[in-house]
Short mmCIF file of C-alpha atoms in Angstrom, two decimals:
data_model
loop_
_atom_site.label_atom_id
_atom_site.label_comp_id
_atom_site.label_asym_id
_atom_site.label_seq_id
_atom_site.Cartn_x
_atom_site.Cartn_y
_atom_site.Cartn_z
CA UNK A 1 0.00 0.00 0.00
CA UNK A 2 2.62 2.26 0.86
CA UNK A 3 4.78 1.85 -2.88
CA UNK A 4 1.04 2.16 -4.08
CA UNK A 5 0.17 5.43 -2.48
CA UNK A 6 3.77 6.67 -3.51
CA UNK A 7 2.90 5.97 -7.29
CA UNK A 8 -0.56 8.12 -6.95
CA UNK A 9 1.31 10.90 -5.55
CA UNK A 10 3.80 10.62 -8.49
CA UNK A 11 1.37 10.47 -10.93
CA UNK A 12 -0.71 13.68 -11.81
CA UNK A 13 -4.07 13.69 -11.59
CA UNK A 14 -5.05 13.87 -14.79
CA UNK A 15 -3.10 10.72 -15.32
CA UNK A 16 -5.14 9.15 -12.56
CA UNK A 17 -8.32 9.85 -14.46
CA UNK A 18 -7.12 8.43 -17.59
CA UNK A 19 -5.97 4.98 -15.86
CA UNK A 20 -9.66 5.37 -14.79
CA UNK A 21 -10.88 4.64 -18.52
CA UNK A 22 -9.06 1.47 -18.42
CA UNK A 23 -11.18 -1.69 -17.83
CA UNK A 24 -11.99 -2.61 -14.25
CA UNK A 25 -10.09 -6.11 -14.25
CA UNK A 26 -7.31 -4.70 -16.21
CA UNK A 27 -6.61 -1.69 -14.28
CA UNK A 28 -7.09 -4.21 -10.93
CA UNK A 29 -4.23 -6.15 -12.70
CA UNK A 30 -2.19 -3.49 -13.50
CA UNK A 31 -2.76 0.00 -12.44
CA UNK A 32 0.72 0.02 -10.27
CA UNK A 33 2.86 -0.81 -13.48
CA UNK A 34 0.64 1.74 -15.23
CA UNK A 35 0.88 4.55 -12.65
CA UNK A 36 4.82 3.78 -12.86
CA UNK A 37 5.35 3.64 -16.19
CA UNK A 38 3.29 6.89 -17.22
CA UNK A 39 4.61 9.00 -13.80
CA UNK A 40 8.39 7.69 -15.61
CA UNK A 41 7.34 8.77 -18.87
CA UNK A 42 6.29 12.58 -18.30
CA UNK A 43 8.55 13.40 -15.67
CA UNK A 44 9.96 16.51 -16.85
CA UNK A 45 7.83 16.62 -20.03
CA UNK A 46 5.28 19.59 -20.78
CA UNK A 47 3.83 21.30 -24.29
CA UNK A 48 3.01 18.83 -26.78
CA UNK A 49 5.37 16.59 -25.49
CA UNK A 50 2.95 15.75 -22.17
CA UNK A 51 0.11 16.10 -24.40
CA UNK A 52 1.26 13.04 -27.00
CA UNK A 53 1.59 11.00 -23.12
CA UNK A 54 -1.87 11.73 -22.37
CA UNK A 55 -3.20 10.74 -25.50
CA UNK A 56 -1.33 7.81 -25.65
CA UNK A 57 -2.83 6.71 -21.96
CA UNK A 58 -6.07 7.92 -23.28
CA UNK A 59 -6.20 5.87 -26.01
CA UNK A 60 -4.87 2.66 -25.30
CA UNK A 61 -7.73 2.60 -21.87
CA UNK A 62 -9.74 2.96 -24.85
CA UNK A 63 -8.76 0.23 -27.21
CA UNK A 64 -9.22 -2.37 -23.98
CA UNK A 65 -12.02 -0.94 -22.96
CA UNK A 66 -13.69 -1.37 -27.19
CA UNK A 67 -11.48 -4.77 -27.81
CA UNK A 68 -9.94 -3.06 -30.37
CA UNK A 69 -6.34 -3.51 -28.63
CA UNK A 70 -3.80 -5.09 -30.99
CA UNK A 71 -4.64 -8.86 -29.95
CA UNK A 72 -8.21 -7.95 -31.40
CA UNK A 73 -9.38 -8.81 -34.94
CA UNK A 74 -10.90 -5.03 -34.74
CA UNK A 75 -7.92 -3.63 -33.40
CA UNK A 76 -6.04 -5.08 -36.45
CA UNK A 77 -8.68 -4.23 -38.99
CA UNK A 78 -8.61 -0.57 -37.68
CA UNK A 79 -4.80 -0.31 -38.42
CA UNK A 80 -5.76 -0.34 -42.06
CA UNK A 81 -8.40 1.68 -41.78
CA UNK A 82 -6.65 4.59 -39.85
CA UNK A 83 -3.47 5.19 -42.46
CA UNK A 84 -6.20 5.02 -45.01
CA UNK A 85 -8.36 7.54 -43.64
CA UNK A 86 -5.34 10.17 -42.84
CA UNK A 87 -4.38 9.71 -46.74
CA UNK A 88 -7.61 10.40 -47.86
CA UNK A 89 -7.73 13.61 -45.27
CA UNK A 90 -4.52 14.97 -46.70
CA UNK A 91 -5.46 14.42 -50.37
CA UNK A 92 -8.62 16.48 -49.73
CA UNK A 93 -6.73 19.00 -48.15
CA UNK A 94 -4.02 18.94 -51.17
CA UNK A 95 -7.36 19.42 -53.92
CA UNK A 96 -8.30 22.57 -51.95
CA UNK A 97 -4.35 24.05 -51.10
CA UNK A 98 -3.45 24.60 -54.90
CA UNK A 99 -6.85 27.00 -55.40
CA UNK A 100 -6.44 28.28 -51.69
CA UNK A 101 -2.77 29.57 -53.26
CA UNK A 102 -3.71 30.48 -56.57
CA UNK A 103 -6.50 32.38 -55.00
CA UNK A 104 -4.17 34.32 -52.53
CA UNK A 105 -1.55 34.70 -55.46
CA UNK A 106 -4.27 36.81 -57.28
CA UNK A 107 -5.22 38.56 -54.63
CA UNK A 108 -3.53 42.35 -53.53
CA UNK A 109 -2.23 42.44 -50.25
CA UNK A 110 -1.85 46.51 -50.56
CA UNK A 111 -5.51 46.80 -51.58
CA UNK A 112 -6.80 45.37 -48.37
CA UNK A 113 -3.99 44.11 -46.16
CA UNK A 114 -5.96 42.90 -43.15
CA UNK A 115 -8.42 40.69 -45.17
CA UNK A 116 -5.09 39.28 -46.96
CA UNK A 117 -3.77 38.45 -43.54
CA UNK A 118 -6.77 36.54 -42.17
CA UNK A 119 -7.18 34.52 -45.49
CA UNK A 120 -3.27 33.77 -45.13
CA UNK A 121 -3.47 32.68 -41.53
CA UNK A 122 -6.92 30.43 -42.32
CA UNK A 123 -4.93 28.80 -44.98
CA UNK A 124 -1.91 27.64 -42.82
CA UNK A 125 -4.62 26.61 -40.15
CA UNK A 126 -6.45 24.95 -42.22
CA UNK A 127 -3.87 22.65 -44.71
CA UNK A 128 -0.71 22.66 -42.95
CA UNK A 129 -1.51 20.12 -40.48
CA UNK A 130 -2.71 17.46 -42.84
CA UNK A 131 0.41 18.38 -44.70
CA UNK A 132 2.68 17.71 -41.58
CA UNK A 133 0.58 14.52 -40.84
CA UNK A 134 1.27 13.11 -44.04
CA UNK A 135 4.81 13.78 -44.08
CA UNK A 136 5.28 12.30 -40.69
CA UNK A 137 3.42 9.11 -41.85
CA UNK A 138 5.57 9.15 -45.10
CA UNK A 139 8.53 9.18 -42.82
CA UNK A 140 7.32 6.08 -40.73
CA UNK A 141 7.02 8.27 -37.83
CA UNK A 142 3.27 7.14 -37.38
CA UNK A 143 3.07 7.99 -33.34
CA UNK A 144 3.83 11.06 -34.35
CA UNK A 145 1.32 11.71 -36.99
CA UNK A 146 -1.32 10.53 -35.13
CA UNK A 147 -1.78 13.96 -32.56
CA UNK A 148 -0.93 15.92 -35.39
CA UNK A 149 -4.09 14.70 -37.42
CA UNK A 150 -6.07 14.38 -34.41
CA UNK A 151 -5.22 18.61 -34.18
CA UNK A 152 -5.92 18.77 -37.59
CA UNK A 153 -9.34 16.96 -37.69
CA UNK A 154 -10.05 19.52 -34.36
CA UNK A 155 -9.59 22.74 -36.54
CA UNK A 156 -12.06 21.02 -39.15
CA UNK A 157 -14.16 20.28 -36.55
CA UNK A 158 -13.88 24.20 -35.52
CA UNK A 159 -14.13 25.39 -38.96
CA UNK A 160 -17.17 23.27 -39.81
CA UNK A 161 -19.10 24.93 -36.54
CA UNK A 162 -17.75 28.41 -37.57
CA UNK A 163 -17.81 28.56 -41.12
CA UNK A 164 -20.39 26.03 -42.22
CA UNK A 165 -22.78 26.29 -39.30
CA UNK A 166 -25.04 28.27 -41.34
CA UNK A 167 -25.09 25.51 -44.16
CA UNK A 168 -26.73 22.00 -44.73
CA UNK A 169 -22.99 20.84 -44.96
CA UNK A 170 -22.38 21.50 -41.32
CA UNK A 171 -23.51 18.12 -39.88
CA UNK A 172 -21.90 16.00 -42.36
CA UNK A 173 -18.28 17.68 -42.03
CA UNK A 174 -19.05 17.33 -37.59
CA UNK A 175 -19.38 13.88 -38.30
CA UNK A 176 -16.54 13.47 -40.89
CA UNK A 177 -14.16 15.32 -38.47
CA UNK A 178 -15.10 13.05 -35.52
CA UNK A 179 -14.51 10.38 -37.07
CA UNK A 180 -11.27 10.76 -38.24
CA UNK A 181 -10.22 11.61 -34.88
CA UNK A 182 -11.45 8.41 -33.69
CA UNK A 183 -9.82 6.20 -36.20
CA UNK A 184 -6.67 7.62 -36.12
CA UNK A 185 -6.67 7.65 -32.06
CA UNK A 186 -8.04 4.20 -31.77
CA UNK A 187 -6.04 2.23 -33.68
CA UNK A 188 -3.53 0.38 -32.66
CA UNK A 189 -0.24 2.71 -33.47
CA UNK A 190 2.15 -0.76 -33.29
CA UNK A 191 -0.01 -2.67 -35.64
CA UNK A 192 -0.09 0.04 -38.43
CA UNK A 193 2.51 -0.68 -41.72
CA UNK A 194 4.83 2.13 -40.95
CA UNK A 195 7.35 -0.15 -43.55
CA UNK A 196 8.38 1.19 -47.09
CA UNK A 197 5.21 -0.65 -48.75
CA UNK A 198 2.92 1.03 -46.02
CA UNK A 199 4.38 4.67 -46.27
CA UNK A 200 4.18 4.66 -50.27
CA UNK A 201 0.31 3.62 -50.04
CA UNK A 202 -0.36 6.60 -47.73
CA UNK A 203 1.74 9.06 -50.03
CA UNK A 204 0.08 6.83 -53.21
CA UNK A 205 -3.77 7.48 -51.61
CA UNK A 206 -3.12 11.03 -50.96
CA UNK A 207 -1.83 12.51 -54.03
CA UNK A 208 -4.04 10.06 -56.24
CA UNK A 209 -6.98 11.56 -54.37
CA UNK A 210 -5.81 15.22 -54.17
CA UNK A 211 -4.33 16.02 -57.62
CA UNK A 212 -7.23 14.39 -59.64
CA UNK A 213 -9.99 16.52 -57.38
CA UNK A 214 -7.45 19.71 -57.59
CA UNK A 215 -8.35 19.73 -61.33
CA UNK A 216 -11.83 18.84 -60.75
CA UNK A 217 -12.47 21.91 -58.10
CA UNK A 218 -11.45 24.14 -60.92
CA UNK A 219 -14.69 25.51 -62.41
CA UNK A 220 -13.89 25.71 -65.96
CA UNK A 221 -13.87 21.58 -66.06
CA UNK A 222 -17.55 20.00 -66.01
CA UNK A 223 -18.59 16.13 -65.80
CA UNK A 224 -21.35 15.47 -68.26
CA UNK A 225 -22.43 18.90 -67.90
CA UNK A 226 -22.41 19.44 -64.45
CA UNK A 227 -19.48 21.65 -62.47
CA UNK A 228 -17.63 20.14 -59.91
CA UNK A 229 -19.98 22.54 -57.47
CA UNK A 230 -23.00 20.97 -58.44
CA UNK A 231 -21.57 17.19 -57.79
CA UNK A 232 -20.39 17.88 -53.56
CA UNK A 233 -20.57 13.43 -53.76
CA UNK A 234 -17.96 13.48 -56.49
CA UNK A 235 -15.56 13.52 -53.48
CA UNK A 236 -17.08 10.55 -51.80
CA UNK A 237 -17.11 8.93 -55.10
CA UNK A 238 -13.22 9.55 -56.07
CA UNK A 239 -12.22 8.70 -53.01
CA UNK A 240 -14.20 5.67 -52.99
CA UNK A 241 -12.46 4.60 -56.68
CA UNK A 242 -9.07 5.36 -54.70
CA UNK A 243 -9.39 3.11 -52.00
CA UNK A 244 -11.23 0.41 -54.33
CA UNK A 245 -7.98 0.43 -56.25
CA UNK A 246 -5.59 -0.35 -53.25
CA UNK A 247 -8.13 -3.02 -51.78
CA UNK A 248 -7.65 -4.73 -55.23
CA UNK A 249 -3.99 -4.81 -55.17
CA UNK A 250 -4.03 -6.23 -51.29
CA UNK A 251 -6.75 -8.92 -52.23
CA UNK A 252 -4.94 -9.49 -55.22
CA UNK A 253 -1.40 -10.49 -53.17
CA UNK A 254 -0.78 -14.17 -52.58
CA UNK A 255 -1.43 -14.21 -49.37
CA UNK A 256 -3.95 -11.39 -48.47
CA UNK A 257 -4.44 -10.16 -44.92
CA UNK A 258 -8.54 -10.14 -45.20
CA UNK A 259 -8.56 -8.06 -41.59
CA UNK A 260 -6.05 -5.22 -42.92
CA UNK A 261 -8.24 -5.38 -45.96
CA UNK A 262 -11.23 -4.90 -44.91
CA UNK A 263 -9.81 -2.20 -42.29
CA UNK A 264 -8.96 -0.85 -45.95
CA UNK A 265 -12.32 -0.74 -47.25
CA UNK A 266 -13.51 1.10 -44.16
CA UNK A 267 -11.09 4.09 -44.77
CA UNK A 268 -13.60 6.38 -46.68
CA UNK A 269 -15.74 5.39 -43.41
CA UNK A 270 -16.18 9.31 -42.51
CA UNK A 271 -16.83 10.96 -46.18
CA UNK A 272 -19.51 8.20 -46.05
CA UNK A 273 -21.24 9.80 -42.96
CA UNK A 274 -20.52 13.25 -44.72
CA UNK A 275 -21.81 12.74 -48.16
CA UNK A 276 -24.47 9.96 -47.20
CA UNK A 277 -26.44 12.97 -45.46
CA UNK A 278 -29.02 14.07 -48.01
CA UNK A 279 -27.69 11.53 -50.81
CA UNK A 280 -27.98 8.14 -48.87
CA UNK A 281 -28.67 5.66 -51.58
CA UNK A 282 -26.18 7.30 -54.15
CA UNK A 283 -23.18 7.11 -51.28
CA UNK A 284 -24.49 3.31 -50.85
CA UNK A 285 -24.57 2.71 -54.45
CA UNK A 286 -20.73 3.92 -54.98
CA UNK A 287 -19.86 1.71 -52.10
CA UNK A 288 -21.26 -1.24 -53.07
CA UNK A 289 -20.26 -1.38 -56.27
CA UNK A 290 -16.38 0.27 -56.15
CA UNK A 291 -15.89 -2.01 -52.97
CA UNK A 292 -17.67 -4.98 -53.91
CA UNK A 293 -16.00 -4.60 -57.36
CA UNK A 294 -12.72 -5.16 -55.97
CA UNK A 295 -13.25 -7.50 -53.83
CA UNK A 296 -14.54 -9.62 -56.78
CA UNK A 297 -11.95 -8.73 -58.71
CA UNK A 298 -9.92 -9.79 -56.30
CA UNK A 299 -11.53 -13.44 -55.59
CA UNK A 300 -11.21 -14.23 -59.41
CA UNK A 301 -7.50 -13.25 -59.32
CA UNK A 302 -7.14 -15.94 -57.35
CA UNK A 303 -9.29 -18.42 -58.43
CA UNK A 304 -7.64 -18.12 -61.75
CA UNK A 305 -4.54 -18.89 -59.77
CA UNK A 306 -5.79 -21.73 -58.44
CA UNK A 307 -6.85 -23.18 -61.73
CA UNK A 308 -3.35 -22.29 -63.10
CA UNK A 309 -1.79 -24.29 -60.40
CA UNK A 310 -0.03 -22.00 -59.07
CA UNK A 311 -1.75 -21.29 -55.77
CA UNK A 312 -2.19 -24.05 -53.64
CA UNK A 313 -6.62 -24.52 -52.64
#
């Protein structure tokens, strides 16, 4: 009792809360070892350096407490899902930099300075945390990434209630931003591919979303008619086709992990909730067919493999 009563004096009380999410038979089990190793881990830390502890604590209590730890079939589907998800985030943010800049390059910072400086400050706020996100999961430094895009799905989160609170949008891009949060914090940061193979699919997702919808946002090019504008699902839709094309390549491998590739399939989870508000069965119809496309695709790949001989029934 006496070691134990040490360790809740060394660790701070909001650390004591957050060993508080854990499970009640795991924390029984455990909390001493906890209490040490988290007091050990911030002493001397503050900034964003104690903030990464916390939400490290915070969400691996979670992860027990869902069975979505890394010993769970949902904790490893979610490590394809959250990598995924970030891509996708940082390609959307990558379709609306390059107008965001062309826009400021036209505009004159002498005519009204002040304006000029608010649009320039919204525009770092806005992109340059997806930016740094993706670069740090480039880079294999996933435990990194992860606060940064949990910041960065905070300030959409802020800009939807600001900016868009007066639109039908609103709701969708609250539920979009929450959900990206939740994947990304959730999942299980030692389970996610931060190899070579991993790190090119994240940089693949997000420029094969971003540059394609770049072109698209500009209003001079149509689709059968209709301006980019006038189609707010073509995002859900391209990003859809994206992901569709990466499940095909891991169903397509020799020996396909089916949890990582559903996890996957699941990474367009929160444009779904954004775009499936008002166009429900159009959202559902891209899904289904994209998705279930590729995963047929997929199955005859190998069936035709097996009839070649050259994977084993």
């Amino acid at each position: 009792m006496n070691e134990q009563h040490i360790l809740e004096q060394r660790t701070p009380q909001a650390g004591r809360l957050l060993i508080g999410l854990y499970p009640a038979r795991y924390r029984d089990l455990h909390s001493e070892d906890i209490a040490a190793t988290f007091a050990e881990a911030t002493e001397g830390l503050n900034g964003r350096a104690l903030l990464r502890e916390h939400l490290d604590l915070a969400s691996h209590a979670l992860r027990l407490r869902l069975r979505i730890a890394s010993t769970d079939p949902a904790g490893r589907m979610l490590a394809g899902t959250a990598p995924v998800a970030l891509a996708l985030a940082a390609g959307e943010c990558l379709s609306g930099l390059l107008p965001s800049l062309t826009a400021l390059a036209t505009t004159s910072p002498q005519a009204r300075p002040r304006l000029f400086a608010v649009e320039v400050v919204l525009v770092a706020l806005v992109f340059i945390p997806w930016i740094v996100a993706l670069l740090l999961t480039a880079t294999g430094r996933w435990r990194r990434a992860r606060p940064v895009a949990v910041l960065a799905a905070l300030i959409d989160l802020g800009v939807a209630l600001v900016v868009l609170g007066a639109y039908d949008r609103a709701p969708g891009a609250l539920l979009r931003a929450c959900a990206l949060a939740a994947l990304v914090l959730l999942a299980p940061p030692d389970l996610v591919d931060t190899g070579r193979r991993g790190r090119w699919e994240a940089v693949a997702v997000a420029l094969a979303t971003g540059v394609p919808l770049a072109v698209l946002m500009d209003s001079r090019v149509t689709l059968l008619g209709w301006s980019w504008y006038e189609v707010p699902a073509m995002v859900g839709f391209w990003a859809l086709l994206v992901v569709s094309l990466l499940l095909l390549v891991h169903l397509s491998a020799r020996r396909p992990d089916r949890l990582r590739a559903l996890g996957i399939a699941l990474g367009p989870a929160p444009w779904l909730l954004e775009y499936g508000i008002g166009a429900t069965h159009w959202v559902v119809a891209y899904f289904v067919v994209l998705i279930g496309g590729a995963v047929a695709v997929g199955g005859v790949v190998h069936l035709v493999r097996r009839m070649l001989g050259a994977e084993p029934a």
